[in-house]
Coordinates of C-alpha atoms in Angstrom, one line a residue:
M1 CA -6.4 -35.3 6.9
E2 CA -7.7 -31.9 5.7
T3 CA -7.3 -29.1 8.1
T4 CA -8.2 -25.4 7.8
L5 CA -6.1 -22.4 8.7
R6 CA -7.1 -18.8 8.4
G7 CA -5.0 -15.7 7.8
V8 CA -5.9 -12.4 6.1
G9 CA -6.7 -12.7 2.4
V10 CA -5.0 -9.8 0.5
S11 CA -5.1 -10.8 -3.1
H12 CA -8.0 -12.5 -4.9
G13 CA -7.8 -15.9 -6.5
V14 CA -7.2 -19.6 -5.7
A15 CA -3.9 -21.4 -5.7
I16 CA -3.5 -25.2 -5.2
G17 CA 0.0 -26.7 -5.1
E18 CA 2.9 -28.0 -3.0
V19 CA 4.6 -25.8 -0.4
R20 CA 8.0 -24.4 -1.0
H21 CA 9.7 -22.3 1.7
M22 CA 11.6 -19.1 1.1
G23 CA 15.3 -19.7 1.6
T24 CA 16.8 -18.4 4.8
A25 CA 20.3 -17.9 6.0
V26 CA 22.0 -16.6 9.1
L27 CA 23.5 -13.2 8.1
E28 CA 24.9 -12.0 11.4
P29 CA 28.6 -11.6 10.8
P30 CA 31.1 -12.4 13.6
A31 CA 32.2 -9.5 15.9
K32 CA 35.9 -9.2 15.4
Q33 CA 38.3 -6.3 15.5
I34 CA 40.4 -5.1 12.7
P35 CA 43.7 -3.1 12.9
V36 CA 43.4 0.7 12.5
E37 CA 45.3 0.6 9.3
E38 CA 42.6 -1.5 7.6
A39 CA 39.8 0.9 8.4
E40 CA 40.0 2.8 5.1
R41 CA 40.0 -0.4 3.1
E42 CA 36.9 -1.7 5.0
Q43 CA 35.1 1.6 4.6
G44 CA 35.7 1.3 0.8
R45 CA 34.3 -2.2 0.9
A46 CA 31.2 -1.0 2.7
R47 CA 30.6 1.9 0.2
Q48 CA 31.0 -0.5 -2.8
A49 CA 28.6 -3.0 -1.3
V50 CA 26.0 -0.3 -0.6
E51 CA 26.2 1.1 -4.1
A52 CA 26.0 -2.4 -5.6
V53 CA 22.9 -3.3 -3.6
A54 CA 21.2 0.1 -4.4
A55 CA 22.0 -0.5 -8.1
D56 CA 20.5 -4.0 -8.0
L57 CA 17.3 -2.8 -6.3
I58 CA 16.9 -0.1 -9.0
A59 CA 17.5 -2.6 -11.7
R60 CA 14.9 -4.9 -10.2
G61 CA 12.5 -2.0 -10.1
N62 CA 13.1 -1.1 -13.7
L63 CA 12.3 -4.7 -14.6
A64 CA 9.1 -4.9 -12.5
G65 CA 7.8 -1.4 -13.4
G66 CA 4.6 0.2 -11.9
E67 CA 4.2 0.5 -8.2
A68 CA 6.9 -2.1 -7.5
Q69 CA 9.4 0.2 -9.1
H70 CA 8.6 3.0 -6.7
V71 CA 8.9 0.7 -3.7
L72 CA 12.2 -0.7 -4.8
E73 CA 13.6 2.8 -5.5
A74 CA 12.6 3.8 -2.0
Q75 CA 14.6 0.8 -0.7
A76 CA 17.6 1.8 -2.7
M77 CA 17.4 5.2 -1.1
M78 CA 17.3 3.4 2.3
A79 CA 20.6 1.7 1.4
Q80 CA 22.2 5.0 0.5
D81 CA 21.0 6.9 3.5
P82 CA 23.9 9.3 4.3
E83 CA 23.4 9.1 8.1
L84 CA 23.4 5.3 8.0
M85 CA 26.6 5.3 5.9
A86 CA 28.2 7.8 8.3
D87 CA 27.4 5.5 11.2
V88 CA 28.8 2.5 9.4
E89 CA 32.1 4.4 8.7
R90 CA 32.3 5.5 12.4
R91 CA 32.0 1.9 13.5
I92 CA 34.7 0.8 11.1
A93 CA 37.0 3.6 12.3
V94 CA 36.9 2.1 15.8
G95 CA 37.7 -1.4 14.7
S96 CA 34.6 -3.2 13.2
T97 CA 34.7 -5.1 10.0
A98 CA 32.6 -3.6 7.1
E99 CA 30.0 -6.4 7.4
R100 CA 29.7 -6.1 11.2
A101 CA 29.5 -2.3 11.0
V102 CA 26.7 -2.5 8.5
Y103 CA 24.9 -5.0 10.7
D104 CA 25.2 -3.0 13.9
A105 CA 24.4 0.4 12.2
F106 CA 21.2 -1.0 10.7
A107 CA 20.3 -2.6 14.0
A108 CA 20.5 0.7 15.7
Y109 CA 18.3 2.4 13.1
R110 CA 15.9 -0.5 13.1
A111 CA 15.4 0.0 16.8
L112 CA 14.5 3.7 16.2
L113 CA 12.0 2.8 13.6
A114 CA 10.4 0.0 15.6
N115 CA 9.8 2.4 18.4
A116 CA 8.6 5.3 16.2
G117 CA 4.9 4.2 16.1
E118 CA 2.4 3.9 13.3
Y119 CA 3.4 2.7 9.8
L120 CA 7.0 1.9 10.5
A121 CA 6.9 -1.8 11.2
G122 CA 6.5 -2.3 7.5
R123 CA 9.5 -0.2 6.8
V124 CA 11.5 -2.2 9.4
A125 CA 11.0 -5.3 7.2
D126 CA 12.2 -3.3 4.2
L127 CA 15.2 -2.2 6.2
D128 CA 16.1 -5.7 7.3
D129 CA 16.0 -6.8 3.6
V130 CA 18.4 -4.0 2.6
R131 CA 20.7 -4.9 5.5
N132 CA 20.7 -8.6 4.5
R133 CA 21.6 -7.8 0.9
I134 CA 24.5 -5.6 1.9
V135 CA 25.9 -8.0 4.5
A136 CA 25.5 -11.0 2.1
R137 CA 27.4 -9.2 -0.5
L138 CA 30.2 -8.3 1.9
L139 CA 30.3 -11.9 3.2
G140 CA 30.3 -13.3 -0.3
V141 CA 27.2 -15.6 0.3
P142 CA 24.0 -15.8 -1.7
M143 CA 21.0 -13.8 -0.6
P144 CA 18.1 -15.9 0.8
G145 CA 15.4 -15.8 -1.8
V146 CA 12.7 -17.4 -3.8
P147 CA 13.4 -21.2 -4.2
D148 CA 14.5 -22.7 -7.5
S149 CA 11.8 -25.0 -8.8
D150 CA 10.8 -26.4 -12.2
E151 CA 7.3 -27.0 -11.0
P152 CA 4.7 -24.4 -9.9
Y153 CA 4.4 -24.1 -6.1
V154 CA 2.9 -22.1 -3.2
L155 CA 5.5 -20.0 -1.5
I156 CA 5.7 -19.8 2.3
A157 CA 7.7 -17.1 4.0
R158 CA 8.0 -15.3 7.3
D159 CA 7.6 -12.2 5.3
L160 CA 8.4 -11.2 1.7
A161 CA 10.6 -8.2 0.9
P162 CA 9.5 -6.0 -1.9
A163 CA 12.5 -7.0 -3.9
D164 CA 11.4 -10.6 -3.8
T165 CA 7.7 -9.9 -4.4
A166 CA 8.2 -7.6 -7.3
L167 CA 9.9 -10.3 -9.4
L168 CA 7.8 -13.3 -8.6
D169 CA 7.0 -15.3 -11.7
P170 CA 3.3 -16.0 -11.6
A171 CA 3.8 -19.0 -13.9
L172 CA 5.8 -20.7 -11.1
V173 CA 4.5 -19.0 -7.9
L174 CA 0.9 -20.0 -7.8
G175 CA 0.3 -18.0 -4.6
F176 CA 2.0 -17.1 -1.4
V177 CA 1.4 -17.2 2.4
T178 CA 3.3 -15.2 5.0
E179 CA 3.4 -15.4 8.8
E180 CA 3.7 -11.6 9.1
G181 CA 2.4 -8.5 7.3
G182 CA -1.0 -7.0 6.9
P183 CA -3.5 -6.1 4.2
T184 CA -1.8 -2.8 3.5
S185 CA 1.8 -4.0 3.6
H186 CA 4.0 -3.5 0.5
S187 CA 3.9 -7.3 -0.2
A188 CA 0.1 -7.3 -0.2
I189 CA -0.1 -4.3 -2.5
L190 CA 2.4 -5.8 -4.9
A191 CA 0.7 -9.2 -4.8
R192 CA -2.5 -7.5 -5.9
A193 CA -0.7 -5.7 -8.7
L194 CA 0.8 -9.1 -9.9
G195 CA -2.6 -10.8 -9.6
V196 CA -1.0 -13.5 -7.4
P197 CA -3.4 -15.0 -4.7
A198 CA -1.9 -14.2 -1.3
V199 CA -2.7 -14.6 2.4
V200 CA -0.7 -12.8 5.2
A201 CA -0.7 -12.7 9.0
L202 CA -1.0 -16.5 9.3
P203 CA 0.9 -17.6 12.5
G204 CA 2.6 -20.9 12.1
A205 CA 2.7 -20.9 8.3
G206 CA 6.4 -21.7 8.5
E207 CA 5.6 -25.0 10.2
L208 CA 3.9 -26.4 7.0
A209 CA 6.2 -29.1 5.8
E210 CA 8.0 -28.7 2.4
G211 CA 6.0 -30.5 -0.2
T212 CA 2.7 -30.4 1.7
V213 CA -0.3 -29.7 -0.7
V214 CA -2.3 -26.6 0.3
A215 CA -5.2 -24.8 -1.3
V216 CA -5.0 -21.0 -0.8
D217 CA -8.1 -18.8 -1.1
G218 CA -6.8 -15.2 -1.4
S219 CA -10.2 -13.8 -1.0
T220 CA -11.3 -15.4 2.3
G221 CA -7.8 -15.9 3.8
E222 CA -8.4 -19.6 4.2
I223 CA -5.7 -22.2 3.8
F224 CA -6.8 -25.9 3.3
V225 CA -3.9 -28.2 4.2
E226 CA -4.0 -31.5 2.3
P227 CA -7.4 -30.7 0.8
S228 CA -9.7 -33.5 -0.1
A229 CA -10.5 -34.2 -3.7
E230 CA -14.0 -32.7 -3.1
K231 CA -12.5 -29.5 -1.7
R232 CA -10.1 -29.1 -4.5
A233 CA -12.8 -29.6 -7.1
E234 CA -15.0 -27.1 -5.3
M235 CA -12.3 -24.5 -5.2
E236 CA -11.3 -25.1 -8.8
S237 CA -14.9 -24.9 -9.9
A238 CA -15.4 -21.6 -8.0
A239 CA -12.2 -20.2 -9.6
A240 CA -13.3 -21.2 -13.1
A241 CA -16.7 -19.6 -12.5
R242 CA -15.1 -16.4 -11.2
K243 CA -12.8 -16.3 -14.3
A244 CA -15.7 -16.7 -16.6
A245 CA -17.6 -13.9 -14.8
L246 CA -14.6 -11.6 -15.1
S247 CA -14.3 -12.3 -18.9
A248 CA -18.0 -11.5 -19.4
S249 CA -17.8 -8.3 -17.3
S250 CA -17.0 -5.0 -19.1
G251 CA -18.0 -1.4 -19.3
P252 CA -18.7 1.1 -16.5
G253 CA -19.2 -0.1 -12.9
A254 CA -22.9 -0.4 -12.0
T255 CA -25.3 -2.5 -9.9
S256 CA -27.6 -4.9 -11.7
D257 CA -30.4 -2.3 -11.6
G258 CA -28.3 0.4 -13.3
H259 CA -27.0 2.4 -10.3
R260 CA -23.7 3.8 -11.6
V261 CA -20.6 3.4 -9.4
P262 CA -17.5 4.6 -11.3
L263 CA -14.6 2.2 -10.8
L264 CA -11.3 4.0 -10.7
A265 CA -7.6 3.0 -10.3
N266 CA -5.0 3.8 -7.6
V267 CA -1.7 4.8 -9.3
G268 CA 1.7 5.9 -8.2
G269 CA 2.8 7.4 -11.5
P270 CA 2.8 7.0 -15.3
G271 CA 4.2 3.4 -15.0
D272 CA 0.9 2.2 -13.4
V273 CA -1.3 3.7 -16.1
P274 CA -1.2 0.8 -18.8
A275 CA -2.5 -1.8 -16.3
A276 CA -5.3 0.6 -15.2
V277 CA -6.3 1.3 -18.8
E278 CA -6.3 -2.4 -19.6
A279 CA -8.5 -3.2 -16.6
G280 CA -11.1 -0.7 -17.8
A281 CA -10.6 1.9 -15.1
E282 CA -12.9 4.8 -15.6
G283 CA -10.3 7.2 -14.4
V284 CA -7.9 7.6 -11.4
G285 CA -9.3 7.8 -7.9
L286 CA -5.9 8.1 -6.2
F287 CA -2.8 9.4 -7.8
R288 CA -0.1 9.1 -5.1
T289 CA 2.2 11.9 -6.0
E290 CA 4.7 11.2 -3.2
F291 CA 6.6 8.7 -5.2
L292 CA 7.8 11.5 -7.5
F293 CA 9.2 13.3 -4.4
L294 CA 10.9 10.2 -3.0
D295 CA 13.4 10.1 -5.8
D296 CA 15.4 12.7 -3.9
S297 CA 14.6 13.2 -0.2
T298 CA 16.8 16.3 0.0
Q299 CA 14.8 18.6 -2.3
A300 CA 11.5 18.8 -4.1
P301 CA 11.3 17.9 -7.8
S302 CA 11.3 20.9 -10.1
E303 CA 8.0 22.3 -11.4
E304 CA 9.0 21.1 -14.9
K305 CA 9.5 17.5 -13.7
Q306 CA 6.2 17.5 -11.9
V307 CA 4.3 18.9 -14.9
A308 CA 5.7 16.1 -17.1
A309 CA 4.8 13.3 -14.7
Y310 CA 1.3 14.7 -14.0
R311 CA 0.5 15.2 -17.7
A312 CA 1.5 11.7 -18.6
V313 CA -1.2 10.4 -16.3
L314 CA -3.8 13.0 -17.2
E315 CA -3.4 12.3 -20.9
A316 CA -4.2 8.6 -20.4
F317 CA -7.8 9.4 -19.3
P318 CA -9.3 11.9 -21.8
E319 CA -12.6 13.2 -20.5
G320 CA -12.1 10.8 -17.5
R321 CA -11.8 11.7 -13.8
V322 CA -8.3 11.9 -12.3
V323 CA -8.1 12.6 -8.5
V324 CA -4.7 13.7 -7.4
R325 CA -3.5 13.5 -3.8
V326 CA -1.0 16.2 -3.1
L327 CA 2.2 15.2 -1.4
D328 CA 1.6 13.0 1.7
A329 CA 5.0 13.2 3.4
G330 CA 5.9 12.2 6.9
A331 CA 5.5 9.0 9.0
D332 CA 7.0 6.2 6.8
K333 CA 7.7 8.6 4.0
P334 CA 10.1 11.2 5.5
L335 CA 11.6 13.8 3.3
D336 CA 14.7 15.7 4.6
F337 CA 13.6 19.0 3.2
L338 CA 10.0 18.8 4.6
T339 CA 9.5 16.6 7.6
P340 CA 10.9 17.0 11.1
A341 CA 13.6 14.5 12.0
D342 CA 13.1 14.2 15.7
E343 CA 9.4 13.6 16.2
P344 CA 8.7 11.0 18.9
N345 CA 5.7 9.6 16.9
P346 CA 5.8 10.8 13.2
A347 CA 2.4 9.3 12.3
L348 CA 0.8 11.5 14.9
G349 CA 2.8 14.6 14.2
V350 CA 3.5 16.9 11.2
R351 CA 2.6 14.8 8.2
G352 CA 0.4 15.1 5.1
L353 CA -1.3 18.5 4.8
R354 CA 0.3 19.7 8.0
S355 CA 3.7 19.4 6.4
L356 CA 2.5 21.3 3.3
L357 CA 1.0 24.1 5.3
D358 CA 4.3 24.5 7.1
H359 CA 6.0 24.7 3.7
P360 CA 3.6 26.7 1.5
D361 CA 6.2 27.0 -1.3
V362 CA 6.2 23.2 -1.8
L363 CA 2.4 23.1 -2.0
R364 CA 2.2 26.1 -4.3
T365 CA 4.7 24.6 -6.7
Q366 CA 2.8 21.3 -6.8
L367 CA -0.5 23.0 -7.4
T368 CA 0.9 25.2 -10.1
A369 CA 2.4 22.2 -11.8
L370 CA -0.9 20.4 -11.7
S371 CA -2.6 23.4 -13.2
K372 CA -0.1 23.6 -16.1
A373 CA -0.3 19.8 -16.7
A374 CA -4.0 20.0 -17.1
Q375 CA -4.0 22.9 -19.6
G376 CA -5.6 22.1 -22.9
L377 CA -6.8 18.6 -21.7
P378 CA -10.4 17.6 -21.5
V379 CA -9.7 15.6 -18.3
H380 CA -11.8 16.2 -15.1
L381 CA -9.0 17.1 -12.6
E382 CA -9.7 16.9 -8.9
V383 CA -7.1 17.6 -6.2
M384 CA -7.3 16.5 -2.6
A385 CA -5.4 17.0 0.6
P386 CA -4.2 14.1 2.8
M387 CA -4.8 14.0 6.6
V388 CA -7.5 16.6 6.9
A389 CA -8.5 16.9 10.5
D390 CA -11.2 19.7 10.5
R391 CA -12.8 22.6 8.6
A392 CA -9.8 24.8 9.2
D393 CA -7.5 22.3 7.4
A394 CA -10.0 22.1 4.5
K395 CA -10.3 25.8 4.2
A396 CA -6.5 26.3 4.2
F397 CA -6.1 23.8 1.4
A398 CA -9.0 25.2 -0.7
D399 CA -7.5 28.7 -0.3
A400 CA -4.1 27.5 -1.4
C401 CA -5.7 25.9 -4.5
R402 CA -7.5 29.1 -5.4
E403 CA -4.4 31.2 -4.8
A404 CA -2.4 28.9 -7.3
G405 CA -5.2 29.5 -9.9
L406 CA -6.0 25.8 -10.1
Q407 CA -9.0 25.1 -12.2
A408 CA -10.2 21.8 -10.5
K409 CA -12.4 20.5 -7.8
F410 CA -10.8 20.6 -4.4
G411 CA -11.4 17.7 -1.9
A412 CA -10.4 16.3 1.4
M413 CA -9.3 12.8 2.4
V414 CA -11.1 11.2 5.4
E415 CA -8.4 9.3 7.2
I416 CA -8.8 10.7 10.7
P417 CA -12.0 9.9 12.7
S418 CA -12.5 13.6 13.4
A419 CA -12.9 14.2 9.7
A420 CA -15.6 11.5 9.4
L421 CA -17.4 12.8 12.5
R422 CA -17.4 16.4 11.1
A423 CA -17.6 15.6 7.4
R424 CA -20.5 18.0 6.8
S425 CA -18.5 20.9 8.2
I426 CA -15.5 20.0 6.1
L427 CA -17.7 19.9 3.0
R428 CA -18.6 23.6 3.4
E429 CA -15.0 24.3 2.3
V430 CA -14.3 21.5 -0.3
E431 CA -16.3 19.8 -3.0
F432 CA -15.8 16.1 -2.4
L433 CA -14.5 13.5 0.1
S434 CA -12.3 10.5 -0.4
L435 CA -12.1 7.8 2.3
G436 CA -8.6 6.4 2.9
T437 CA -9.7 3.3 4.8
N438 CA -6.2 2.1 5.5
D439 CA -5.3 5.1 7.6
L440 CA -8.8 5.6 8.9
A441 CA -8.7 2.1 10.3
Q442 CA -5.3 2.5 12.0
Y443 CA -6.3 5.8 13.6
T444 CA -9.7 4.5 14.7
F445 CA -8.4 1.3 16.3
A446 CA -4.9 2.5 17.3
A447 CA -3.6 -0.4 15.3
D448 CA -0.5 0.0 13.2
R449 CA -1.4 -0.9 9.6
Q450 CA 1.9 -2.8 9.1
V451 CA 1.8 -5.0 12.2
G452 CA 0.5 -8.5 11.7
A453 CA -0.3 -9.0 15.4
V454 CA -3.1 -6.3 15.2
S455 CA -4.3 -7.2 11.7
R456 CA -7.8 -8.1 12.9
L457 CA -8.2 -4.4 13.9
Q458 CA -7.1 -3.4 10.4
D459 CA -9.8 -5.5 8.8
P460 CA -11.9 -3.1 6.8
W461 CA -15.0 -5.1 7.7
Q462 CA -14.8 -3.8 11.3
P463 CA -18.3 -2.4 12.0
A464 CA -16.9 0.7 13.7
L465 CA -15.0 1.5 10.5
L466 CA -18.2 1.0 8.4
D467 CA -20.0 3.4 10.8
L468 CA -17.5 6.1 10.0
V469 CA -17.8 5.4 6.2
A470 CA -21.6 5.7 6.6
L471 CA -21.3 9.0 8.5
S472 CA -19.1 10.5 5.7
A473 CA -21.3 9.3 2.9
E474 CA -24.4 10.6 4.6
A475 CA -22.8 14.0 5.1
A476 CA -21.8 14.1 1.4
R477 CA -25.3 13.2 0.3
A478 CA -26.8 15.9 2.5
E479 CA -24.4 18.5 1.0
G480 CA -24.9 17.2 -2.6
R481 CA -21.3 16.1 -2.8
S482 CA -19.5 13.0 -3.8
C483 CA -17.8 10.6 -1.4
G484 CA -15.5 7.9 -2.8
V485 CA -13.3 5.2 -1.2
C486 CA -9.7 4.9 -2.3
G487 CA -8.4 2.7 0.4
E488 CA -7.7 -1.1 0.0
A489 CA -11.3 -1.8 1.2
A490 CA -12.5 -1.0 -2.3
S491 CA -10.6 -3.9 -3.7
D492 CA -12.7 -6.5 -1.8
P493 CA -15.7 -7.3 -4.2
L494 CA -18.1 -8.2 -1.4
L495 CA -17.1 -5.2 0.7
A496 CA -17.4 -3.0 -2.4
C497 CA -21.1 -3.9 -2.5
V498 CA -21.5 -3.0 1.1
L499 CA -19.7 0.4 0.6
V500 CA -22.1 1.2 -2.2
G501 CA -24.9 0.3 0.1
L502 CA -23.5 2.7 2.7
G503 CA -23.8 5.5 0.1
V504 CA -20.2 5.6 -1.3
T505 CA -20.4 7.1 -4.8
S506 CA -17.1 5.8 -6.4
L507 CA -14.5 3.1 -5.7
S508 CA -10.8 3.3 -6.4
M509 CA -8.4 0.3 -6.2
G510 CA -5.4 -1.4 -7.7
A511 CA -6.0 -2.2 -11.3
A512 CA -5.9 -6.0 -10.8
S513 CA -9.0 -5.8 -8.6
I514 CA -11.2 -3.8 -11.0
P515 CA -12.6 -6.7 -13.0
Y516 CA -13.5 -8.6 -9.8
V517 CA -15.4 -5.6 -8.3
R518 CA -17.1 -4.8 -11.6
A519 CA -18.4 -8.4 -12.0
T520 CA -19.6 -8.7 -8.4
L521 CA -21.4 -5.3 -8.4
A522 CA -23.2 -6.3 -11.5
K523 CA -24.8 -9.2 -9.7
Y524 CA -26.8 -7.2 -7.1
T525 CA -29.3 -4.4 -7.0
L526 CA -28.7 -1.2 -5.0
A527 CA -31.4 -2.3 -2.6
Q528 CA -29.5 -5.6 -1.9
C529 CA -26.3 -3.6 -1.3
E530 CA -28.1 -1.4 1.2
R531 CA -29.6 -4.4 3.0
A532 CA -26.1 -6.0 3.1
A533 CA -24.6 -2.8 4.5
S534 CA -27.2 -2.6 7.3
A535 CA -26.6 -6.2 8.2
A536 CA -22.8 -5.6 8.3
R537 CA -23.2 -2.5 10.6
A538 CA -25.4 -4.4 12.9
A539 CA -22.7 -7.0 13.6
D540 CA -20.2 -7.0 16.5
S541 CA -17.1 -8.1 14.7
A542 CA -15.5 -8.0 11.3
E543 CA -16.1 -11.7 10.7
E544 CA -19.7 -11.5 11.7
A545 CA -20.1 -8.4 9.4
R546 CA -18.7 -10.3 6.5
V547 CA -20.9 -13.3 7.0
A548 CA -24.0 -11.2 7.5
A549 CA -23.4 -9.3 4.3
Q550 CA -22.8 -12.5 2.4
M551 CA -26.0 -14.1 3.7
V552 CA -28.0 -11.1 2.6
L553 CA -26.5 -11.0 -0.9
S554 CA -26.8 -14.8 -1.3
G555 CA -30.5 -14.6 -0.4
E556 CA -30.2 -16.7 2.7

């Protein structure tokens, strides 16, 4: 009998197939004591296992490329963290085996992260995966992972580690469903990059029996268990129609009556550029430069290294628009040379622009590198600061840009409610706004963006979040400035129409989402988008807002 479950859709598309579960194993080693004379040998075993796991993660990243590579390299750095390794060796010195010392040291660090507040639940999942890989190697057992199958299937898991998601074979894994995670988790971001339909935050997904046929709608978050022939035909027909619409859609983003809405790509570095170009991105709306800095958490990359990385991206979009976000360090992206190590709540402390203003030499070097990278290129360079709270922040950033001789537009990200509420004041110091809806949602609702239990508050359809978007867009229009969205909200085709109706002037997203958004925007007039936006804001919940907008756009 057909039943319907609902999670959070995070990657477009439809998948119909049999359930296969992610393999699991108990990886808690026994707690036994070793003689003192064996400590040095055990410490050597631990170091070898750590280095082997780090090398494997880097190799997986090299194979996957793009954003997945950055994520896996960050995991490799986790494995090699010197403080963690020192703790492991201390535990071995007092009698633990290598595998038990790794398990206990990671458990202690895990507890610190879990209690550190915003963002860090997602990093806890990454940490668990690194621990499991090291312990499995020490125990000589295989790592739990993607099941072996000759036939395509729908993958079910409690959560998916980046190392697993990055190397999924879309020819075999039709789609995946997880019990945990959220719309901005690493797995969700990588699923969109792969173009694999995905639903997260579905409690009880693990109870679906192996071999059960399910139909997954990665757009709506619906899971149909044992779907009827009619439901399967309906979903397959809708998927075919969507594919045809995507094939027919090309050129610049615009509504059906010609209102231009540039569709830009979010990138983490040169590796993400080919997919963006292939998708028809009109430029870059968010260049996340922090990935360049995460290669070595002990020191900033040299000016020369930064120039080379920035220029590679700028050259890919001649005469296009490239919006660069300066280093956003802190919270889940700590850097030893930049961010405090003892903050009780890093996401509410010295992160983003606050870190850079405390270390003006790091900001100056980055701005100088950007200036040199753009020399002689016809690209339209724009540079923005993360975590701007007020006009004073915006002025400090604009002053730093001018002092570095940067010939570019200066902008501010709207990720803190105060910035949306006082957007017009901020725009007296900078030339554009860019809404980071992921952080704006978590700070508006006090809901960690990585915790599945509060995912309903991370839904970008929440009317309160739409109100803040509207405030920002209205302020930009009053000041004659642009106001884009570079958060994951822009990747939802229906919500993209609503954002345009709210007054947003550009949309930036993962490359895989650009064709979907382009095709959907082209179906509606600007007036229809505005009516849909009004209907969504008048609702009292995210689900009501989504339904209200859909009804307006479908003419009901």
